[in-house]
């Protein structure tokens, strides 16, 4: 499924309005999932689309209806706060999304750990000589004066803004170009065949590292730190949707598995829904355990 980008402002307003009625909704019993919809919040990031597709199919197998809402990351946190977004599959903590977590942590909870100790930061092609962010000083012309990143509001963008403002790095002449994941991939495809230098923001898991020879610039000032990635929800979902919570609390996946799904999407046009179905088939025993069916 391809998702249509909607206005974040409109969707946020809708979530807030709908949240006013959340207190009037009565939770279903643990095994009564008929006509119950579980809603995932999802930015337009492949690292979120892939695990969301798997989780959605597992919950559908359990009998739930599943809805995916394409939203900017801050709107997802707000949506969880008002209980209109039930799960978010891609929260980078404790560092990258520390600001959002600090704002909403009293209302949210970590449901499961997807994977641990993954890198993010500024990425360049392996053929450039620069090895650290400090090496970029005085070379804005070489790199077109841009660090191409995703949309404002994401944790990696806020950290990049801190890097740009760090006087120890002396990045005069550079600016952040707020674009999208697709636009960043376009920069790679355009520049690498011509051996041209560029800087983008990057993270793992991502298909860019399976397709291209790239490297992270060392961040000697330690703005970017290794994170773990969590599934988030709101406080009380274990009472509102106990079966969904129980299933999702058993979730985990490897970086390699996600990068394989992303590469199949980028290179072969394999939908995340198709890759998710294949993952479930390959991990049938584990999925049955998540669903409480391993002894049946």
XYZ file of C-alpha atoms in Angstrom:
296
model
C 0.000 0.000 0.000
C 1.219 3.487 -0.818
C 0.126 6.200 1.572
C -1.145 9.621 0.569
C 0.576 12.484 2.384
C -1.976 14.458 4.370
C -1.752 17.800 6.074
C -0.098 17.369 9.469
C -1.987 20.355 10.832
C -5.336 18.923 9.760
C -4.575 15.491 11.128
C -3.290 16.887 14.415
C -6.465 18.910 14.845
C -8.529 15.822 14.118
C -6.601 13.810 16.691
C -7.095 16.427 19.373
C -10.821 16.679 18.700
C -11.250 12.931 18.670
C -9.227 12.610 21.853
C -11.842 14.561 23.762
C -14.144 11.560 23.388
C -11.584 8.929 24.386
C -12.752 8.808 27.984
C -16.214 7.744 26.851
C -14.933 4.702 24.958
C -15.317 1.430 26.853
C -12.484 -1.093 26.436
C -13.291 -4.530 25.103
C -12.505 -7.736 26.907
C -9.134 -9.356 26.207
C -10.406 -11.763 23.584
C -13.155 -9.560 22.135
C -11.430 -7.852 19.218
C -14.236 -7.960 16.674
C -14.747 -4.567 15.016
C -11.846 -3.124 17.021
C -9.394 -0.921 15.119
C -5.778 -0.503 16.138
C -4.149 2.626 14.724
C -0.453 2.990 13.940
C 1.205 6.365 13.506
C 3.790 6.370 10.755
C 6.076 9.048 9.295
C 7.100 8.631 5.669
C 10.233 6.698 6.625
C 11.010 3.254 5.257
C 12.486 2.291 8.636
C 8.977 2.752 10.060
C 6.951 1.426 7.141
C 8.646 -1.978 7.190
C 8.053 -2.953 10.849
C 4.603 -1.344 10.827
C 3.597 -3.580 7.926
C 4.619 -6.694 9.865
C 2.944 -5.621 13.102
C -0.249 -4.694 11.248
C -0.515 -8.127 9.627
C 0.092 -9.890 12.937
C -2.654 -7.874 14.621
C -4.978 -8.495 11.669
C -4.353 -12.210 12.122
C -5.407 -11.753 15.749
C -8.713 -10.349 14.496
C -8.139 -6.594 14.696
C -8.810 -4.051 12.020
C -5.707 -1.950 11.455
C -5.371 1.646 10.332
C -2.133 3.466 9.464
C -2.005 7.226 9.688
C 0.791 9.057 7.887
C 1.882 11.855 10.209
C 4.908 13.921 11.123
C 6.619 12.530 14.189
C 5.521 15.250 16.660
C 1.897 14.673 15.621
C 2.310 10.951 16.315
C 3.420 11.619 19.882
C 0.514 14.001 20.341
C -1.836 11.427 18.845
C -0.671 8.793 21.304
C -1.168 11.219 24.165
C -4.872 11.582 23.291
C -5.166 7.816 22.591
C -5.982 8.169 18.918
C -2.682 6.630 17.835
C -2.223 3.245 19.503
C 1.327 2.314 18.482
C 4.438 3.905 17.005
C 7.088 1.420 15.849
C 10.170 3.622 15.490
C 11.076 5.724 18.558
C 14.836 6.366 18.929
C 15.771 6.654 22.597
C 17.283 7.733 24.905
C 19.111 10.318 22.797
C 17.721 11.154 19.374
C 14.118 11.805 20.377
C 14.863 12.890 23.919
C 13.001 16.195 23.512
C 9.752 14.547 22.376
C 10.031 11.826 24.994
C 10.612 14.379 27.748
C 7.503 16.268 26.689
C 5.192 13.258 26.532
C 6.777 10.604 28.759
C 4.214 10.989 31.561
C 1.480 9.853 29.149
C 3.413 7.283 27.097
C 5.199 3.988 27.661
C 7.773 1.778 25.978
C 5.973 -1.399 24.900
C 8.889 -3.317 23.365
C 12.444 -2.941 22.088
C 12.674 -3.428 18.331
C 16.489 -3.481 18.138
C 19.436 -2.012 20.013
C 22.567 0.101 19.482
C 22.047 1.578 16.025
C 23.933 4.547 14.556
C 22.761 7.775 12.975
C 24.408 10.993 11.897
C 25.853 12.748 8.877
C 26.666 10.459 5.966
C 29.016 10.992 3.015
C 30.212 8.776 0.165
C 33.208 6.622 1.019
C 35.239 8.229 -1.763
C 35.539 11.620 -0.030
C 38.561 12.153 2.218
C 36.700 13.733 5.137
C 36.296 11.418 8.129
C 34.852 13.718 10.814
C 32.309 16.531 10.928
C 35.183 18.797 11.937
C 36.890 18.012 8.618
C 34.058 19.875 6.840
C 35.203 23.287 8.107
C 36.049 25.647 5.262
C 34.793 23.224 2.609
C 31.224 24.409 2.075
C 31.837 25.000 -1.637
C 33.028 21.416 -2.075
C 29.782 20.035 -0.645
C 27.438 22.569 -2.214
C 26.898 24.249 1.159
C 24.154 21.789 2.089
C 23.440 19.003 4.507
C 20.366 17.324 3.052
C 18.030 16.011 5.737
C 14.431 14.943 6.264
C 11.523 17.118 7.418
C 11.761 19.409 10.421
C 10.614 17.971 13.751
C 12.393 14.614 13.544
C 15.002 13.886 16.199
C 17.862 13.546 13.716
C 16.990 16.972 12.318
C 17.025 18.613 15.742
C 20.419 17.048 16.456
C 21.678 18.271 13.083
C 20.573 21.777 14.007
C 22.664 21.474 17.171
C 25.648 20.382 15.092
C 25.230 23.341 12.753
C 25.224 25.708 15.743
C 28.252 24.091 17.425
C 31.053 26.677 17.292
C 33.648 23.937 17.688
C 32.723 22.684 14.221
C 32.930 26.056 12.404
C 30.359 25.153 9.740
C 29.999 28.633 8.231
C 28.652 28.417 4.688
C 26.589 25.272 5.302
C 22.847 25.074 5.760
C 20.390 22.290 6.424
C 18.183 21.441 3.455
C 14.889 20.146 4.877
C 13.529 17.659 2.347
C 12.448 14.027 2.684
C 13.872 10.532 2.745
C 13.053 10.150 -0.945
C 14.875 13.384 -1.762
C 17.950 12.229 0.142
C 17.991 9.008 -1.832
C 17.722 11.097 -4.980
C 20.877 12.968 -3.975
C 22.732 9.664 -3.589
C 21.564 8.383 -6.971
C 22.504 11.651 -8.664
C 25.887 12.259 -7.061
C 27.524 8.866 -6.633
C 27.826 7.838 -10.298
C 29.718 11.093 -10.894
C 31.856 10.731 -7.748
C 30.587 14.063 -6.471
C 30.692 14.937 -2.759
C 27.518 15.343 -0.715
C 26.294 15.225 2.880
C 23.001 13.723 4.006
C 21.584 12.614 7.324
C 21.430 8.849 7.657
C 20.600 6.045 10.039
C 20.492 2.306 10.235
C 18.476 0.322 9.393
C 18.289 1.788 5.904
C 18.635 0.416 2.407
C 21.190 3.084 1.487
C 23.862 1.095 3.313
C 23.098 -2.101 1.413
C 23.153 -0.349 -1.970
C 25.939 2.225 -1.739
C 29.425 2.613 -0.282
C 28.769 5.235 2.398
C 30.262 6.215 5.741
C 29.213 8.125 8.830
C 31.295 11.178 9.661
C 32.659 10.890 13.182
C 30.924 13.321 15.515
C 33.694 14.240 17.949
C 31.342 16.521 19.924
C 28.965 13.583 20.490
C 25.704 15.125 19.368
C 24.814 11.836 17.663
C 24.868 8.795 19.936
C 23.912 5.167 19.435
C 20.276 4.573 20.292
C 17.869 1.713 20.731
C 14.537 1.713 18.910
C 11.299 1.167 20.783
C 7.620 0.529 20.161
C 5.650 3.207 22.011
C 2.056 3.529 23.115
C 0.074 5.435 25.714
C -0.315 4.603 29.380
C -3.271 2.279 29.889
C -3.335 0.565 26.507
C -2.747 -2.711 28.371
C -6.214 -2.237 29.866
C -7.918 -0.755 26.820
C -6.592 -3.285 24.275
C -4.964 -6.037 26.387
C -4.556 -8.583 23.597
C -2.960 -6.079 21.223
C -0.668 -4.915 24.005
C 0.338 -8.480 24.850
C 1.146 -9.223 21.214
C 3.130 -6.044 20.660
C 5.050 -6.381 23.931
C 6.744 -9.465 22.417
C 7.921 -7.621 19.296
C 11.531 -7.457 18.107
C 13.335 -7.619 14.772
C 16.912 -7.418 13.530
C 18.445 -4.521 11.640
C 19.513 -6.936 8.887
C 15.942 -8.151 8.374
C 14.624 -4.609 8.044
C 17.388 -3.558 5.664
C 16.619 -6.564 3.476
C 12.977 -5.454 3.292
C 13.999 -1.893 2.448
C 16.431 -3.051 -0.233
C 13.727 -5.218 -1.821
C 11.430 -2.197 -1.869
C 14.068 0.114 -3.359
C 15.599 -2.298 -5.861
C 12.749 -4.591 -6.875
C 9.629 -2.623 -6.022
C 8.580 -5.288 -3.517
C 5.871 -3.790 -1.336
C 6.357 -3.759 2.414
C 3.093 -5.678 2.685
C 4.546 -8.499 0.560
C 7.811 -8.495 2.524
C 5.863 -8.491 5.783
C 3.853 -11.547 4.719
C 7.104 -13.327 3.806
C 8.654 -12.401 7.173
C 5.657 -13.782 9.034
C 5.825 -17.021 7.063
C 9.557 -17.360 7.772
C 8.988 -16.647 11.462
C 5.759 -18.605 11.828
C 6.654 -20.274 15.121
C 7.573 -17.002 16.739
C 4.462 -15.249 15.438
C 2.318 -18.075 16.798
C 3.932 -17.531 20.196
C 3.129 -13.830 20.004
C -0.466 -14.747 19.214
C -0.620 -17.328 22.001
C -1.164 -20.137 19.511
C 2.095 -22.061 19.857
C 0.466 -24.924 21.783
C -2.600 -25.209 19.578
